[in-house]
Amino acid sequence: MALRAALPDVAFCTGEANSAMPAPTCASCHTARANLRRPRSGQALCGTCFCNAFEAEVLHTVLAGRLLPRGAVVAVGASGGKDSTVLAHVLRALAPQLDISLHLVAVDEGIGGYRDAALAAVRHQAARWELPLTVVAYEDLFGGWTMDAVARSTAGSGRSRSCCTFCGVLRRRALEEGARLVGATHIVTGHNADDMAETVLMNFLRGDAGRLARGGGLGSPGEGGALPRCRPLQLASQKEVVLYAHFRRLHYFSEECVYAPEAFRGHARDLLKRLEAARPSAVLDLVHSAERLALAPTARPPRPGACSRCGALASRALCQACALLDGLNRGLPRLAIGKGRRELEEEAPRGRRSVPAADALTAF
Ligand code: SF4
């Protein structure tokens, strides 16, 4: 069974005669046979009660965190992958209770052979769930640049991991633009607890105090005119997201992006898996540690201002998107990363507006 292969450390209750684990009765409905033990609590539940509990927990996250006010028009960042598929499905179920309306917004990064298939999955979901869908493309938003073109430009630059560095910044901007296009008041993304823990680890490993300081909490309130963003699945483990998709029979796109193997995130993911094997609470502990992190005044990054080129929130003269695009347009993509940005910023005021005003550009 594919699910067992995907989740080798989840205990499934089989009830088979020679099984090491005969299926107990569901601890919630006390009627059906349990199908699984919840990874964190060990509670034995049937598929239906597990999905109901999962939805109730997401509802609690949204209400307790005051993430989505009544009447919100919510742009759901839809990639066709498991997280955004589950997020859209859960929010669709909760929409009447929350009094919100949903609009799927998908970003076409221009990754041949990968994103086309993922977008087909999003279109299928939108049609099946009768949700409006808008697709925005890097090529249209960023002066003809696609991720494949960025990858060709950065090839041989000695920064093999830079594809995801560029993509993360541009995708955040593209999602903001798509959300504005459809009149959304809020943006939600499908990041789960494992994603957040990986991000916290990466920020620690890079010594990026600024992102650590901004990375906690369930979302951002929308500084500098940006739309408020939140992550309703931030406290849900990846395993439970996969289980929910399985028991709700959701179809999603599960192939990995062609540029993903280069990403630093993969190392953080491997490290986190080993940490979790030794300490099962490691994922949530990392998420909560970021929420509670307080930086000493001397370590705090300066208050962000406005990008001198496009007006978006920026902690330096140029926002990350303008800096990255500037480096690409000059044929010097490395200039936009790390210390190279200083050279760009000295010249920033004379550039033209390359992207519309949008948001702060941190990884999440
Ligand atoms: Fe973009 Fe990297 Fe994700 Fe691919 S793996 S979609 S390049 S961020």
Short mmCIF file of C-alpha atoms and ligand atoms in Angstrom, two decimals:
data_model
loop_
_atom_site.label_atom_id
_atom_site.label_comp_id
_atom_site.label_asym_id
_atom_site.label_seq_id
_atom_site.Cartn_x
_atom_site.Cartn_y
_atom_site.Cartn_z
CA MET A 1 0.00 0.00 0.00
CA ALA A 2 1.46 3.34 -1.12
CA LEU A 3 0.35 5.15 2.01
CA ARG A 4 2.26 2.76 4.24
CA ALA A 5 5.36 3.23 2.14
CA ALA A 6 4.97 7.02 2.38
CA LEU A 7 4.43 6.96 6.15
CA PRO A 8 6.53 4.06 7.43
CA ASP A 9 6.46 5.23 11.05
CA VAL A 10 2.69 5.72 11.28
CA ALA A 11 0.83 2.91 13.03
CA PHE A 12 -2.10 1.69 10.93
CA CYS A 13 -4.67 -0.53 12.57
CA THR A 14 -5.26 -3.48 10.28
CA GLY A 15 -7.33 -5.94 12.24
CA GLU A 16 -5.92 -8.76 10.15
CA ALA A 17 -5.86 -12.10 11.93
CA ASN A 18 -2.10 -12.39 12.00
CA SER A 19 -1.46 -8.67 12.43
CA ALA A 20 0.80 -7.54 15.23
CA MET A 21 -1.77 -4.82 15.90
CA PRO A 22 -5.41 -5.94 15.92
CA ALA A 23 -7.67 -2.99 15.13
CA PRO A 24 -9.19 -1.46 18.25
CA THR A 25 -12.48 0.43 18.25
CA CYS A 26 -12.25 4.12 17.29
CA ALA A 27 -11.60 6.15 20.45
CA SER A 28 -13.96 8.90 19.24
CA CYS A 29 -17.11 7.31 17.80
CA HIS A 30 -16.67 4.00 19.69
CA THR A 31 -18.42 2.31 16.78
CA ALA A 32 -16.15 1.90 13.78
CA ARG A 33 -12.86 0.10 13.78
CA ALA A 34 -9.84 2.36 14.09
CA ASN A 35 -7.78 2.81 10.92
CA LEU A 36 -4.76 4.56 12.39
CA ARG A 37 -3.03 5.85 15.47
CA ARG A 38 -2.45 9.59 15.38
CA PRO A 39 1.30 10.14 15.10
CA ARG A 40 1.55 12.61 17.99
CA SER A 41 -1.03 11.41 20.48
CA GLY A 42 -1.22 7.69 19.65
CA GLN A 43 -5.04 7.97 19.70
CA ALA A 44 -6.68 5.19 17.66
CA LEU A 45 -9.28 6.66 15.27
CA CYS A 46 -11.30 5.61 12.27
CA GLY A 47 -10.68 7.60 9.08
CA THR A 48 -13.86 9.66 9.43
CA CYS A 49 -13.21 10.70 13.03
CA PHE A 50 -9.58 11.48 12.22
CA CYS A 51 -10.63 13.82 9.38
CA ASN A 52 -13.27 15.48 11.57
CA ALA A 53 -10.67 16.02 14.31
CA PHE A 54 -8.18 17.40 11.77
CA GLU A 55 -10.76 19.90 10.48
CA ALA A 56 -11.72 20.91 14.03
CA GLU A 57 -8.06 21.55 14.86
CA VAL A 58 -7.61 23.77 11.79
CA LEU A 59 -10.79 25.63 12.76
CA HIS A 60 -9.37 26.14 16.24
CA THR A 61 -6.07 27.41 14.79
CA VAL A 62 -7.94 29.96 12.64
CA LEU A 63 -10.29 31.11 15.40
CA ALA A 64 -7.76 31.18 18.26
CA GLY A 65 -5.24 33.01 16.11
CA ARG A 66 -7.91 35.34 14.68
CA LEU A 67 -6.44 34.62 11.29
CA LEU A 68 -9.45 35.19 9.04
CA PRO A 69 -12.17 37.69 9.97
CA ARG A 70 -15.79 37.12 8.97
CA GLY A 71 -16.42 38.27 5.42
CA ALA A 72 -12.80 37.77 4.34
CA VAL A 73 -12.13 37.07 0.67
CA VAL A 74 -9.37 34.51 0.94
CA ALA A 75 -6.83 33.80 -1.80
CA VAL A 76 -5.63 30.24 -1.35
CA GLY A 77 -2.14 29.70 -2.74
CA ALA A 78 -2.76 26.55 -4.80
CA SER A 79 0.10 24.49 -6.17
CA GLY A 80 -1.68 21.18 -6.78
CA GLY A 81 0.51 19.57 -4.08
CA LYS A 82 -0.74 17.83 -0.95
CA ASP A 83 -0.56 20.79 1.42
CA SER A 84 -2.46 23.32 -0.65
CA THR A 85 -4.92 20.61 -1.74
CA VAL A 86 -5.69 19.74 1.87
CA LEU A 87 -5.82 23.41 2.88
CA ALA A 88 -8.31 24.26 0.13
CA HIS A 89 -10.45 21.23 0.97
CA VAL A 90 -10.51 21.96 4.72
CA LEU A 91 -11.22 25.68 4.27
CA ARG A 92 -14.00 24.88 1.80
CA ALA A 93 -15.57 22.68 4.46
CA LEU A 94 -15.13 25.39 7.12
CA ALA A 95 -16.09 28.37 4.92
CA PRO A 96 -19.76 28.55 6.01
CA GLN A 97 -18.76 28.47 9.69
CA LEU A 98 -16.00 31.03 9.21
CA ASP A 99 -18.14 33.14 6.87
CA ILE A 100 -15.34 33.49 4.31
CA SER A 101 -15.20 33.07 0.55
CA LEU A 102 -12.34 31.34 -1.25
CA HIS A 103 -10.49 31.97 -4.50
CA LEU A 104 -7.69 29.68 -5.66
CA VAL A 105 -4.61 31.49 -6.92
CA ALA A 106 -1.97 29.39 -8.67
CA VAL A 107 1.47 30.58 -9.71
CA ASP A 108 3.03 29.36 -12.94
CA GLU A 109 6.76 29.66 -12.35
CA GLY A 110 7.55 28.49 -15.88
CA ILE A 111 9.17 25.17 -15.00
CA GLY A 112 8.81 22.95 -18.05
CA GLY A 113 7.53 19.42 -17.45
CA TYR A 114 6.71 20.13 -13.82
CA ARG A 115 4.44 23.07 -13.27
CA ASP A 116 2.24 22.29 -16.28
CA ALA A 117 1.22 18.98 -14.72
CA ALA A 118 0.77 20.55 -11.29
CA LEU A 119 -1.46 23.28 -12.76
CA ALA A 120 -3.59 20.61 -14.38
CA ALA A 121 -4.18 19.19 -10.89
CA VAL A 122 -5.19 22.64 -9.60
CA ARG A 123 -7.61 23.13 -12.50
CA HIS A 124 -9.16 19.75 -11.77
CA GLN A 125 -9.60 20.65 -8.08
CA ALA A 126 -11.12 24.04 -8.89
CA ALA A 127 -13.66 22.45 -11.24
CA ARG A 128 -14.50 19.62 -8.82
CA TRP A 129 -14.94 21.91 -5.81
CA GLU A 130 -16.53 24.74 -7.81
CA LEU A 131 -13.97 27.27 -6.64
CA PRO A 132 -12.82 30.21 -8.79
CA LEU A 133 -9.22 29.88 -10.01
CA THR A 134 -6.77 32.48 -11.26
CA VAL A 135 -3.31 31.59 -12.60
CA VAL A 136 -0.53 34.20 -12.61
CA ALA A 137 2.73 33.56 -14.43
CA TYR A 138 6.26 34.74 -13.67
CA GLU A 139 6.74 35.36 -17.37
CA ASP A 140 3.96 37.97 -17.40
CA LEU A 141 4.80 39.56 -14.06
CA PHE A 142 8.58 39.67 -14.24
CA GLY A 143 9.50 40.96 -17.67
CA GLY A 144 9.59 37.59 -19.42
CA TRP A 145 11.62 35.72 -16.78
CA THR A 146 10.56 32.12 -16.14
CA MET A 147 12.23 29.85 -13.61
CA ASP A 148 13.74 27.84 -16.45
CA ALA A 149 15.25 31.05 -17.82
CA VAL A 150 16.50 31.97 -14.33
CA ALA A 151 18.06 28.50 -13.99
CA ARG A 152 19.85 28.93 -17.32
CA SER A 153 21.07 32.35 -16.22
CA THR A 154 22.37 31.12 -12.87
CA ALA A 155 23.92 27.91 -14.25
CA GLY A 156 27.65 27.93 -13.73
CA SER A 157 27.45 30.89 -11.39
CA GLY A 158 28.73 28.73 -8.57
CA ARG A 159 25.46 29.21 -6.70
CA SER A 160 23.70 25.98 -7.55
CA ARG A 161 21.16 26.50 -4.80
CA SER A 162 20.04 29.85 -6.09
CA CYS A 163 17.08 28.57 -8.14
CA CYS A 164 14.95 28.19 -5.03
CA THR A 165 16.32 31.45 -3.61
CA PHE A 166 15.01 33.28 -6.66
CA CYS A 167 11.84 31.25 -6.88
CA GLY A 168 10.85 31.70 -3.23
CA VAL A 169 11.10 35.48 -3.51
CA LEU A 170 9.35 35.74 -6.87
CA ARG A 171 6.58 33.32 -5.94
CA ARG A 172 5.72 35.28 -2.83
CA ARG A 173 5.44 38.41 -4.95
CA ALA A 174 3.42 36.61 -7.64
CA LEU A 175 0.95 35.27 -5.09
CA GLU A 176 0.46 38.77 -3.70
CA GLU A 177 -0.20 40.09 -7.19
CA GLY A 178 -2.64 37.27 -7.96
CA ALA A 179 -4.48 37.85 -4.69
CA ARG A 180 -4.84 41.56 -5.42
CA LEU A 181 -6.07 40.75 -8.91
CA VAL A 182 -9.01 38.75 -7.54
CA GLY A 183 -9.86 41.30 -4.84
CA ALA A 184 -8.71 39.14 -1.93
CA THR A 185 -8.42 40.61 1.54
CA HIS A 186 -6.26 37.77 2.90
CA ILE A 187 -3.80 35.17 1.62
CA VAL A 188 -3.45 31.65 3.02
CA THR A 189 -0.71 29.17 2.19
CA GLY A 190 -0.46 25.45 2.90
CA HIS A 191 2.74 25.41 4.94
CA ASN A 192 2.54 22.70 7.58
CA ALA A 193 4.45 22.23 10.83
CA ASP A 194 7.28 20.33 9.13
CA ASP A 195 7.74 23.12 6.57
CA MET A 196 7.86 25.70 9.34
CA ALA A 197 10.32 23.67 11.42
CA GLU A 198 12.58 23.28 8.35
CA THR A 199 12.46 27.04 7.83
CA VAL A 200 13.36 27.73 11.46
CA LEU A 201 16.27 25.28 11.19
CA MET A 202 17.47 26.84 7.93
CA ASN A 203 17.33 30.32 9.42
CA PHE A 204 19.34 29.15 12.44
CA LEU A 205 21.88 27.40 10.22
CA ARG A 206 22.28 30.55 8.10
CA GLY A 207 22.44 32.77 11.16
CA ASP A 208 19.58 34.80 9.71
CA ALA A 209 18.34 36.64 12.79
CA GLY A 210 16.04 38.88 10.77
CA ARG A 211 14.05 36.01 9.34
CA LEU A 212 14.04 34.19 12.65
CA ALA A 213 12.51 37.26 14.23
CA ARG A 214 9.84 37.50 11.52
CA GLY A 215 9.29 33.78 11.03
CA GLY A 216 7.31 32.95 14.16
CA GLY A 217 3.58 33.22 14.62
CA LEU A 218 0.85 31.92 12.38
CA GLY A 219 1.11 34.66 9.81
CA SER A 220 1.89 38.27 9.08
CA PRO A 221 -0.62 41.07 9.58
CA GLY A 222 0.18 42.79 6.29
CA GLU A 223 2.78 45.47 6.92
CA GLY A 224 3.50 48.18 4.37
CA GLY A 225 0.26 47.73 2.45
CA ALA A 226 0.80 43.99 1.87
CA LEU A 227 -2.18 41.69 2.26
CA PRO A 228 -2.33 39.79 5.57
CA ARG A 229 -1.06 36.22 5.22
CA CYS A 230 -1.52 33.16 7.37
CA ARG A 231 -0.81 29.44 7.51
CA PRO A 232 -3.80 27.57 8.94
CA LEU A 233 -1.95 24.21 8.71
CA GLN A 234 1.11 25.45 10.58
CA LEU A 235 0.42 23.25 13.59
CA ALA A 236 -0.52 20.16 11.53
CA SER A 237 2.19 17.60 10.90
CA GLN A 238 3.04 16.54 7.38
CA LYS A 239 2.09 12.97 8.24
CA GLU A 240 -1.41 14.03 9.23
CA VAL A 241 -1.77 16.15 6.09
CA VAL A 242 -0.99 13.03 4.03
CA LEU A 243 -3.41 10.96 6.14
CA TYR A 244 -6.18 13.53 5.70
CA ALA A 245 -5.68 13.55 1.92
CA HIS A 246 -5.83 9.75 1.95
CA PHE A 247 -8.99 9.38 4.00
CA ARG A 248 -10.78 12.21 2.18
CA ARG A 249 -9.66 10.64 -1.12
CA LEU A 250 -8.07 13.83 -2.39
CA HIS A 251 -5.98 13.67 -5.54
CA TYR A 252 -2.88 15.80 -5.64
CA PHE A 253 0.29 16.24 -7.63
CA SER A 254 3.21 14.62 -5.83
CA GLU A 255 6.19 14.88 -8.14
CA GLU A 256 9.15 16.87 -6.96
CA CYS A 257 10.24 20.04 -8.75
CA VAL A 258 13.26 19.50 -10.98
CA TYR A 259 15.18 22.16 -9.05
CA ALA A 260 14.30 20.85 -5.57
CA PRO A 261 17.30 18.50 -5.19
CA GLU A 262 19.60 21.55 -5.29
CA ALA A 263 17.82 23.28 -2.44
CA PHE A 264 19.32 23.78 1.00
CA ARG A 265 15.90 22.92 2.39
CA GLY A 266 16.54 19.26 1.56
CA HIS A 267 19.42 19.18 4.06
CA ALA A 268 17.26 20.79 6.73
CA ARG A 269 14.53 18.19 5.99
CA ASP A 270 16.98 15.29 6.40
CA LEU A 271 18.32 16.73 9.63
CA LEU A 272 14.81 17.28 10.96
CA LYS A 273 13.84 13.67 10.20
CA ARG A 274 16.78 12.44 12.25
CA LEU A 275 15.94 14.83 15.07
CA GLU A 276 12.32 13.70 15.01
CA ALA A 277 13.34 10.04 15.22
CA ALA A 278 15.23 10.82 18.43
CA ARG A 279 12.68 13.30 19.79
CA PRO A 280 9.16 12.99 18.31
CA SER A 281 8.17 16.49 19.46
CA ALA A 282 11.10 18.13 17.63
CA VAL A 283 8.96 19.54 14.80
CA LEU A 284 6.44 21.33 17.00
CA ASP A 285 9.12 22.33 19.49
CA LEU A 286 10.96 24.14 16.71
CA VAL A 287 7.77 25.84 15.48
CA HIS A 288 6.90 27.02 18.98
CA SER A 289 10.48 28.10 19.71
CA ALA A 290 10.28 30.46 16.72
CA GLU A 291 6.98 31.86 17.99
CA ARG A 292 8.53 32.68 21.34
CA LEU A 293 11.87 33.88 20.08
CA ALA A 294 12.84 37.35 21.24
CA LEU A 295 15.91 39.06 19.88
CA ALA A 296 18.14 41.31 21.94
CA PRO A 297 17.76 44.94 20.79
CA THR A 298 21.25 44.92 19.25
CA ALA A 299 20.41 41.83 17.14
CA ARG A 300 17.12 43.17 15.81
CA PRO A 301 17.07 43.98 12.11
CA PRO A 302 16.27 47.59 11.23
CA ARG A 303 12.61 48.46 10.74
CA PRO A 304 11.73 47.82 7.10
CA GLY A 305 11.15 50.77 4.83
CA ALA A 306 10.00 51.04 1.22
CA CYS A 307 11.88 49.72 -1.79
CA SER A 308 13.35 52.69 -3.64
CA ARG A 309 12.30 51.16 -6.95
CA CYS A 310 8.86 49.59 -6.55
CA GLY A 311 7.69 50.80 -3.13
CA ALA A 312 7.30 47.34 -1.59
CA LEU A 313 8.36 46.73 1.99
CA ALA A 314 12.13 46.33 2.10
CA SER A 315 14.79 46.11 4.78
CA ARG A 316 17.38 47.55 2.38
CA ALA A 317 17.25 50.11 -0.43
CA LEU A 318 15.89 47.49 -2.85
CA CYS A 319 13.37 44.80 -1.98
CA GLN A 320 14.50 41.27 -2.69
CA ALA A 321 12.39 40.91 -5.82
CA CYS A 322 13.80 44.07 -7.42
CA ALA A 323 17.33 43.10 -6.41
CA LEU A 324 16.99 39.62 -7.89
CA LEU A 325 15.42 40.87 -11.12
CA ASP A 326 18.03 43.59 -11.43
CA GLY A 327 20.84 41.05 -11.15
CA LEU A 328 19.15 38.83 -13.73
CA ASN A 329 18.56 41.68 -16.17
CA ARG A 330 22.23 42.62 -15.98
CA GLY A 331 23.32 39.04 -16.57
CA LEU A 332 24.81 39.03 -13.07
CA PRO A 333 22.45 36.91 -10.99
CA ARG A 334 24.98 36.46 -8.18
CA LEU A 335 24.91 40.19 -7.58
CA ALA A 336 21.43 39.87 -6.16
CA ILE A 337 22.39 37.36 -3.48
CA GLY A 338 24.09 38.09 -0.20
CA LYS A 339 26.78 40.75 -0.14
CA GLY A 340 26.44 41.38 -3.87
CA ARG A 341 23.23 43.27 -3.16
CA ARG A 342 25.17 46.20 -1.79
CA GLU A 343 26.51 46.97 -5.25
CA LEU A 344 23.00 47.01 -6.67
CA GLU A 345 21.66 49.16 -3.90
CA GLU A 346 24.19 51.89 -4.45
CA GLU A 347 22.67 52.35 -7.89
CA ALA A 348 19.08 51.59 -6.96
CA PRO A 349 17.38 54.99 -7.35
CA ARG A 350 18.13 55.28 -11.08
CA GLY A 351 16.41 52.04 -12.08
CA ARG A 352 12.94 51.81 -13.54
CA ARG A 353 9.99 50.19 -11.73
CA SER A 354 10.46 46.51 -12.45
CA VAL A 355 7.67 45.00 -10.36
CA PRO A 356 4.55 46.42 -8.78
CA ALA A 357 4.48 47.38 -5.11
CA ALA A 358 3.72 44.44 -2.91
CA ASP A 359 4.97 42.92 0.26
CA ALA A 360 7.76 42.03 2.57
CA LEU A 361 9.83 39.27 1.09
CA THR A 362 10.81 36.77 3.67
CA ALA A 363 10.72 33.05 2.98
CA PHE A 364 7.31 32.56 4.57
FE1 SF4 B 1 10.58 26.98 -6.99
FE2 SF4 B 1 12.55 25.61 -5.74
FE3 SF4 B 1 9.97 25.07 -5.22
FE4 SF4 B 1 11.01 24.43 -7.58
S1 SF4 B 1 11.63 23.59 -5.58
S2 SF4 B 1 9.00 25.41 -7.25
S3 SF4 B 1 12.44 26.14 -7.93
S4 SF4 B 1 11.05 26.99 -4.76
#
